[in-house]
Short mmCIF file of C-alpha atoms and ligand atoms in Angstrom, two decimals:
data_model
loop_
_atom_site.label_atom_id
_atom_site.label_comp_id
_atom_site.label_asym_id
_atom_site.label_seq_id
_atom_site.Cartn_x
_atom_site.Cartn_y
_atom_site.Cartn_z
CA GLY X 1 8.26 199.57 -79.34
CA VAL X 2 11.74 200.01 -80.68
CA ALA X 3 12.05 200.18 -84.43
CA GLY X 4 15.24 199.33 -86.26
CA GLY X 5 17.75 201.97 -87.15
CA GLY X 6 17.93 201.05 -90.78
CA TYR X 7 21.49 199.73 -90.98
CA GLY X 8 21.49 196.70 -93.26
CA ALA X 9 24.43 194.36 -92.71
CA GLN X 10 25.35 193.90 -96.36
CA GLN X 11 25.22 197.39 -97.77
CA ALA X 12 28.26 199.51 -98.52
CA TYR X 13 28.38 202.49 -96.22
CA SER X 14 29.11 205.99 -97.37
CA GLU X 15 31.84 207.96 -95.58
CA ASP X 16 29.06 209.99 -94.09
CA GLN X 17 27.16 206.99 -92.68
CA ILE X 18 30.41 205.71 -91.16
CA GLN X 19 30.83 209.06 -89.39
CA SER X 20 27.37 208.88 -87.88
CA MET X 21 28.06 205.30 -86.76
CA HIS X 22 31.11 206.67 -84.93
CA VAL X 23 28.85 209.16 -83.21
CA ALA X 24 26.29 206.45 -82.39
CA ASP X 25 28.96 204.06 -81.06
CA HIS X 26 30.48 206.80 -78.98
CA TYR X 27 27.20 207.60 -77.25
CA SER X 28 26.12 203.95 -76.98
CA ALA X 29 29.34 203.07 -75.20
CA ARG X 30 28.72 205.66 -72.48
CA THR X 31 26.96 203.74 -69.74
CA ASN X 32 24.80 205.32 -67.09
CA GLN X 33 26.88 206.83 -64.33
CA SER X 34 26.21 206.22 -60.65
CA LEU X 35 25.17 209.21 -58.61
CA GLU X 36 28.63 209.26 -57.01
CA GLU X 37 30.42 209.19 -60.36
CA ARG X 38 28.20 212.01 -61.55
CA GLU X 39 28.88 214.19 -58.53
CA ASN X 40 32.64 213.66 -58.97
CA SER X 41 32.61 214.63 -62.62
CA PRO X 42 34.96 217.55 -63.51
CA ILE X 43 32.03 219.06 -65.40
CA ILE X 44 29.23 218.39 -62.87
CA HIS X 45 28.31 222.07 -62.64
CA LEU X 46 28.32 222.47 -66.44
CA LYS X 47 25.95 219.48 -66.66
CA LYS X 48 23.71 221.18 -64.10
CA LEU X 49 23.86 224.47 -65.98
CA ASN X 50 22.91 222.67 -69.21
CA ASN X 51 20.00 221.04 -67.40
CA TRP X 52 18.85 224.43 -66.15
CA ILE X 53 18.96 225.88 -69.67
CA LYS X 54 16.97 222.94 -71.08
CA SER X 55 14.46 223.22 -68.19
CA VAL X 56 13.94 226.90 -68.88
CA LEU X 57 13.34 226.21 -72.59
CA VAL X 58 10.87 223.41 -71.75
CA GLN X 59 9.04 225.54 -69.19
CA LEU X 60 8.84 228.57 -71.49
CA TYR X 61 7.51 226.74 -74.55
CA THR X 62 5.47 223.77 -73.29
CA ARG X 63 1.85 223.69 -72.26
CA PRO X 64 0.17 220.92 -70.23
CA GLY X 65 -0.99 218.10 -72.45
CA ASP X 66 1.47 218.83 -75.24
CA ARG X 67 2.67 216.03 -77.50
CA VAL X 68 6.48 216.01 -77.49
CA LEU X 69 9.00 214.75 -80.04
CA ASP X 70 12.50 214.51 -78.52
CA LEU X 71 15.01 214.06 -81.35
CA ALA X 72 18.38 212.60 -80.25
CA CYS X 73 16.84 212.03 -76.82
CA GLY X 74 19.90 210.16 -75.53
CA LYS X 75 19.37 208.33 -72.24
CA GLY X 76 16.23 210.31 -71.48
CA GLY X 77 17.87 212.90 -69.26
CA ASP X 78 15.05 215.31 -70.06
CA LEU X 79 12.13 212.96 -69.16
CA ILE X 80 11.74 214.59 -65.74
CA LYS X 81 11.67 218.06 -67.30
CA TRP X 82 8.78 216.99 -69.58
CA ASP X 83 7.02 215.39 -66.64
CA LYS X 84 7.23 218.64 -64.66
CA ALA X 85 5.74 220.44 -67.68
CA ARG X 86 2.88 217.88 -67.51
CA VAL X 87 3.08 216.89 -71.17
CA GLY X 88 0.53 214.46 -72.59
CA TYR X 89 2.64 212.20 -74.80
CA TYR X 90 6.33 211.69 -75.49
CA VAL X 91 8.26 210.16 -78.39
CA GLY X 92 12.05 209.90 -78.08
CA VAL X 93 14.30 209.00 -81.02
CA ASP X 94 18.04 208.35 -80.90
CA ILE X 95 20.58 206.64 -83.16
CA ALA X 96 22.42 204.98 -80.25
CA GLU X 97 20.77 201.70 -79.27
CA GLY X 98 22.46 201.62 -75.85
CA SER X 99 21.09 205.10 -75.06
CA ILE X 100 17.57 204.12 -76.13
CA LYS X 101 17.78 201.10 -73.81
CA ASP X 102 18.92 203.30 -70.94
CA CYS X 103 16.11 205.70 -71.73
CA MET X 104 13.61 202.86 -71.58
CA THR X 105 14.97 201.76 -68.21
CA ARG X 106 14.71 205.29 -66.93
CA PHE X 107 11.15 205.56 -68.19
CA ASN X 108 9.96 202.23 -66.80
CA GLY X 109 12.00 202.44 -63.61
CA ASP X 110 14.26 199.53 -62.59
CA SER X 111 12.98 199.11 -59.08
CA ASP X 112 9.53 198.83 -57.46
CA GLN X 113 10.05 202.12 -55.75
CA GLN X 114 10.74 203.89 -59.04
CA ARG X 115 7.82 202.13 -60.73
CA ARG X 116 5.45 203.65 -58.17
CA LYS X 117 6.37 207.18 -59.15
CA LYS X 118 6.37 206.51 -62.84
CA PHE X 119 5.94 209.28 -65.38
CA SER X 120 2.46 210.61 -65.89
CA PHE X 121 2.56 210.38 -69.70
CA PRO X 122 2.78 207.48 -72.16
CA ALA X 123 5.97 207.29 -74.25
CA ARG X 124 7.39 205.62 -77.32
CA LEU X 125 11.11 205.17 -77.90
CA ILE X 126 12.64 204.55 -81.31
CA CYS X 127 16.19 203.77 -82.41
CA ALA X 128 16.75 205.52 -85.73
CA ASP X 129 18.98 208.03 -87.49
CA CYS X 130 16.88 211.25 -87.28
CA TYR X 131 18.88 212.86 -90.09
CA GLU X 132 18.83 210.02 -92.59
CA THR X 133 15.41 208.45 -92.09
CA ARG X 134 12.03 209.83 -93.07
CA LEU X 135 10.58 209.79 -89.56
CA ASP X 136 7.04 210.55 -90.69
CA LYS X 137 6.88 206.94 -91.92
CA TYR X 138 7.42 205.66 -88.37
CA LEU X 139 5.43 208.35 -86.65
CA SER X 140 2.32 208.90 -88.80
CA GLU X 141 0.09 207.79 -85.94
CA ASP X 142 1.93 209.83 -83.31
CA ALA X 143 2.01 213.14 -85.22
CA PRO X 144 1.31 215.99 -85.19
CA PHE X 145 3.46 217.13 -82.27
CA ASP X 146 3.04 220.43 -80.42
CA ILE X 147 6.70 220.66 -79.60
CA CYS X 148 9.92 219.17 -80.97
CA SER X 149 13.14 219.29 -78.97
CA CYS X 150 16.65 218.56 -80.20
CA GLN X 151 19.16 219.13 -77.40
CA PHE X 152 22.91 219.19 -78.06
CA ALA X 153 22.49 217.20 -81.28
CA MET X 154 21.33 219.32 -84.23
CA HIS X 155 24.93 219.81 -85.32
CA TYR X 156 25.31 216.09 -86.04
CA SER X 157 22.99 216.67 -89.01
CA TRP X 158 25.30 219.23 -90.59
CA SER X 159 27.75 216.76 -92.15
CA THR X 160 25.99 217.06 -95.54
CA GLU X 161 23.31 219.24 -97.01
CA ALA X 162 21.10 216.18 -97.56
CA ARG X 163 21.18 215.30 -93.84
CA ALA X 164 20.64 218.85 -92.67
CA ARG X 165 17.61 219.00 -94.99
CA GLN X 166 16.25 215.64 -93.83
CA ALA X 167 16.50 216.81 -90.23
CA LEU X 168 14.50 219.96 -90.94
CA ALA X 169 12.04 218.13 -93.24
CA ASN X 170 11.35 215.65 -90.40
CA ILE X 171 10.77 218.37 -87.86
CA SER X 172 8.56 220.38 -90.19
CA ALA X 173 6.51 217.35 -91.29
CA LEU X 174 5.86 216.23 -87.71
CA LEU X 175 5.04 219.57 -86.02
CA ARG X 176 1.55 221.02 -86.17
CA PRO X 177 1.13 224.48 -87.71
CA GLY X 178 2.17 226.92 -84.98
CA GLY X 179 4.13 224.14 -83.20
CA THR X 180 7.50 224.93 -81.59
CA PHE X 181 11.00 223.57 -82.18
CA ILE X 182 13.46 224.15 -79.31
CA GLY X 183 17.09 223.20 -79.21
CA THR X 184 20.68 223.75 -78.22
CA MET X 185 23.85 223.37 -80.30
CA PRO X 186 27.38 224.70 -80.63
CA ASP X 187 27.70 228.40 -81.47
CA ALA X 188 29.70 228.42 -84.73
CA ASN X 189 30.56 232.13 -84.39
CA VAL X 190 32.32 231.52 -81.10
CA ILE X 191 34.08 228.38 -82.32
CA ILE X 192 35.44 230.04 -85.47
CA LYS X 193 36.41 233.14 -83.51
CA ARG X 194 38.38 231.03 -80.98
CA LEU X 195 40.09 229.13 -83.82
CA ARG X 196 41.22 232.36 -85.43
CA GLU X 197 42.46 233.75 -82.11
CA THR X 198 44.94 230.92 -81.71
CA GLU X 199 48.07 230.18 -83.72
CA ALA X 200 47.41 226.45 -83.65
CA MET X 201 44.64 224.32 -85.16
CA GLU X 202 43.25 223.55 -81.73
CA PHE X 203 42.11 225.38 -78.63
CA GLY X 204 40.56 224.56 -75.29
CA ASN X 205 41.15 224.47 -71.56
CA SER X 206 41.31 221.91 -68.74
CA VAL X 207 37.89 220.42 -69.61
CA TYR X 208 37.55 220.69 -73.41
CA CYS X 209 39.55 220.67 -76.64
CA ILE X 210 38.44 221.46 -80.18
CA THR X 211 40.72 220.37 -83.04
CA PHE X 212 40.37 221.32 -86.71
CA GLY X 213 42.12 219.38 -89.49
CA GLU X 214 44.95 220.82 -91.60
CA GLU X 215 42.50 221.26 -94.49
CA TYR X 216 41.35 224.36 -92.59
CA ALA X 217 44.88 225.72 -92.04
CA GLU X 218 43.89 229.03 -93.65
CA LYS X 219 40.96 229.25 -91.23
CA LYS X 220 38.69 230.31 -94.05
CA PHE X 221 35.23 228.86 -94.40
CA PRO X 222 33.72 229.86 -97.78
CA ALA X 223 29.99 230.46 -97.76
CA SER X 224 29.75 228.21 -100.83
CA ARG X 225 30.69 225.15 -98.79
CA PRO X 226 28.81 225.46 -95.48
CA PHE X 227 28.25 221.72 -94.76
CA GLY X 228 30.68 219.09 -93.58
CA ILE X 229 33.03 221.48 -91.76
CA LYS X 230 34.31 218.93 -89.31
CA TYR X 231 36.21 219.29 -86.04
CA LYS X 232 36.99 216.95 -83.20
CA PHE X 233 35.35 217.80 -79.93
CA HIS X 234 36.63 216.46 -76.66
CA LEU X 235 34.78 217.35 -73.48
CA GLU X 236 36.15 215.74 -70.32
CA ASP X 237 33.79 213.02 -69.04
CA ALA X 238 31.23 213.62 -71.77
CA VAL X 239 32.03 213.80 -75.49
CA ASP X 240 34.83 212.62 -77.77
CA CYS X 241 33.61 212.57 -81.35
CA PRO X 242 33.50 214.35 -84.69
CA GLU X 243 31.11 217.33 -84.90
CA TRP X 244 30.18 219.79 -87.60
CA VAL X 245 30.10 223.59 -87.67
CA VAL X 246 26.58 224.96 -88.14
CA PRO X 247 26.71 228.52 -89.49
CA PHE X 248 23.66 229.92 -87.76
CA HIS X 249 22.51 232.33 -90.48
CA LEU X 250 22.40 229.39 -92.86
CA PHE X 251 20.55 227.22 -90.34
CA LYS X 252 17.97 230.00 -90.12
CA LEU X 253 17.65 230.31 -93.93
CA LEU X 254 17.40 226.56 -94.46
CA ALA X 255 14.82 226.22 -91.69
CA GLU X 256 12.69 228.89 -93.41
CA GLU X 257 12.56 226.68 -96.50
CA TYR X 258 10.82 224.12 -94.28
CA ASP X 259 8.38 226.68 -92.85
CA LEU X 260 10.25 227.02 -89.58
CA GLU X 261 10.69 230.64 -88.51
CA LEU X 262 13.24 231.86 -86.04
CA VAL X 263 11.77 233.05 -82.74
CA LEU X 264 14.86 233.21 -80.56
CA MET X 265 18.62 232.58 -80.68
CA LYS X 266 20.88 233.29 -77.73
CA ASN X 267 24.40 232.26 -76.81
CA PHE X 268 24.32 230.41 -73.45
CA HIS X 269 26.04 233.31 -71.65
CA GLU X 270 23.35 235.71 -72.79
CA PHE X 271 20.63 233.12 -72.07
CA VAL X 272 21.85 232.62 -68.49
CA ASN X 273 22.23 236.34 -67.80
CA GLU X 274 18.75 237.04 -69.12
CA TYR X 275 16.67 234.23 -67.58
CA LEU X 276 18.49 234.29 -64.25
CA GLN X 277 16.72 237.64 -63.70
CA LYS X 278 13.41 235.77 -63.44
CA PRO X 279 12.79 234.72 -59.81
CA ASP X 280 11.34 231.30 -60.71
CA PHE X 281 14.32 230.40 -62.85
CA ALA X 282 16.80 231.82 -60.30
CA ASP X 283 15.13 229.58 -57.77
CA LEU X 284 15.52 226.56 -60.02
CA MET X 285 19.21 227.41 -60.50
CA ARG X 286 19.71 227.50 -56.73
CA ARG X 287 18.01 224.14 -56.35
CA LEU X 288 20.15 222.61 -59.12
CA GLY X 289 23.27 224.13 -57.59
CA ALA X 290 25.01 224.99 -60.86
CA LEU X 291 25.97 228.53 -60.02
CA GLY X 292 26.98 229.53 -56.51
CA ASP X 293 28.33 232.78 -55.16
CA GLY X 294 31.92 231.81 -54.48
CA ARG X 295 34.53 230.41 -56.81
CA ASP X 296 35.11 227.25 -54.77
CA LYS X 297 34.41 223.67 -55.84
CA SER X 298 30.72 224.02 -55.03
CA THR X 299 30.21 226.09 -58.12
CA LEU X 300 30.87 226.26 -61.85
CA SER X 301 34.59 226.71 -62.65
CA GLN X 302 35.84 229.39 -65.04
CA ASP X 303 36.78 226.62 -67.47
CA GLU X 304 33.26 225.19 -67.38
CA TRP X 305 31.78 228.67 -67.89
CA GLU X 306 34.01 228.99 -71.00
CA VAL X 307 32.58 225.75 -72.36
CA SER X 308 29.03 227.09 -71.98
CA TYR X 309 30.05 230.06 -74.15
CA LEU X 310 30.52 227.53 -77.00
CA TYR X 311 26.76 226.87 -77.17
CA LEU X 312 23.56 228.60 -78.15
CA ALA X 313 19.85 228.00 -77.62
CA PHE X 314 17.28 228.48 -80.35
CA VAL X 315 13.52 228.46 -80.80
CA LEU X 316 11.74 228.14 -84.16
CA ARG X 317 8.05 228.10 -84.95
CA LYS X 318 6.25 226.15 -87.64
CA ARG X 319 4.38 228.53 -89.89
CA GLY X 320 0.59 228.57 -89.85
CA ALA X 321 -1.90 229.44 -87.15
CA ALA X 322 -2.35 227.27 -84.13
CA PRO X 323 -5.68 225.49 -84.34
CA SER X 324 -8.24 227.12 -82.00
CA GLN X 325 -8.87 225.17 -78.83
N1 SAM I 401 19.47 215.22 -76.14
C1 SAM I 401 20.17 214.48 -75.08
C2 SAM I 401 20.48 215.40 -73.93
O1 SAM I 401 20.37 216.59 -74.05
O2 SAM I 401 20.85 214.86 -72.87
C3 SAM I 401 21.44 213.81 -75.61
C4 SAM I 401 22.50 214.74 -76.09
S1 SAM I 401 24.03 213.95 -76.62
C5 SAM I 401 25.18 215.26 -76.50
C6 SAM I 401 23.84 213.80 -78.37
C7 SAM I 401 22.86 212.68 -78.76
O3 SAM I 401 22.63 212.77 -80.20
C8 SAM I 401 23.38 211.29 -78.50
O4 SAM I 401 22.43 210.58 -77.71
C9 SAM I 401 23.53 210.68 -79.90
O5 SAM I 401 23.31 209.28 -79.93
C10 SAM I 401 22.47 211.43 -80.64
N2 SAM I 401 22.61 211.45 -82.09
C11 SAM I 401 23.69 211.80 -82.83
N3 SAM I 401 23.46 211.68 -84.13
C12 SAM I 401 22.18 211.25 -84.26
C13 SAM I 401 21.35 210.92 -85.38
N4 SAM I 401 21.83 210.99 -86.60
N5 SAM I 401 20.08 210.49 -85.13
C14 SAM I 401 19.63 210.39 -83.89
N6 SAM I 401 20.36 210.68 -82.79
C15 SAM I 401 21.63 211.10 -82.96
#
């Protein structure tokens, strides 16, 4: 079933809640693209590369039968990846109602043909703010999870310390001891470095643009105020909304407070270079067609490759031994 997102009509919203509604509206408004629209996207190869990275993470850290919690699941673009990993149960949560509806359609299939090759696991989809709500209240009967995934969305929790903490508290409360948290998010080191390299308050290329407000004109980010460092992110054919810088060392420290220990952190460039060495993953990359040999239109452009440098992948593990099986 779909639970409510917790927005009462009468209450006064904080600045912070209004920001997350912007994010939710932005994603809700993005309807499913047709296959043709997708193939013509200026960032089609970047999307494929992102899918490859998420697939590698899923394949490396999931075991058959695992119970999966997909935070900020969006339209369910990762459902097939979880199916290939033969997971046992799936719960997807997202703040954008339109995306949850699309996810449901994708899960149930909207034609007889699709229904026949339905997913092999049961699923539950919930519309809620993962960084504001205590999710354990909704999910007491679904927990504990073996694996939690938060793809391209953890940074939306970094607008305030309270939200960042609620995000990590949710993940920690819902994972079993020894359970794994995998994710992808912007690489703050790269973003701040790029900002300092330019004279202006914005930088980018033909497919993306990042803009910081004048309040950061000195380009200094004191360690005493590590939350709510906002910038505007525009990615052609994908994103156009406010995002927040996540200083990774702080993310790591805060996660430790919630018994989540860092296992791996790699910028996407490093991630690609490393896992592309493995024949199975190189094979998957060929099948997805994200990286080719030439520099023609059949492969990732230099500008798309630059965008991928803005992101990192991480893996954390919930403290405590895995129960013996
Ligand atoms: N994880 C999906 C994927 O990899 O395809 C979607 C990624 S999309 C870039 C970011 C998603 O985060 C959107 O679906 C958005 O609605 C969701 N999101 C943003 N803030 C959220 C919040 N506070 N709670 C739940 N979902 C949120």
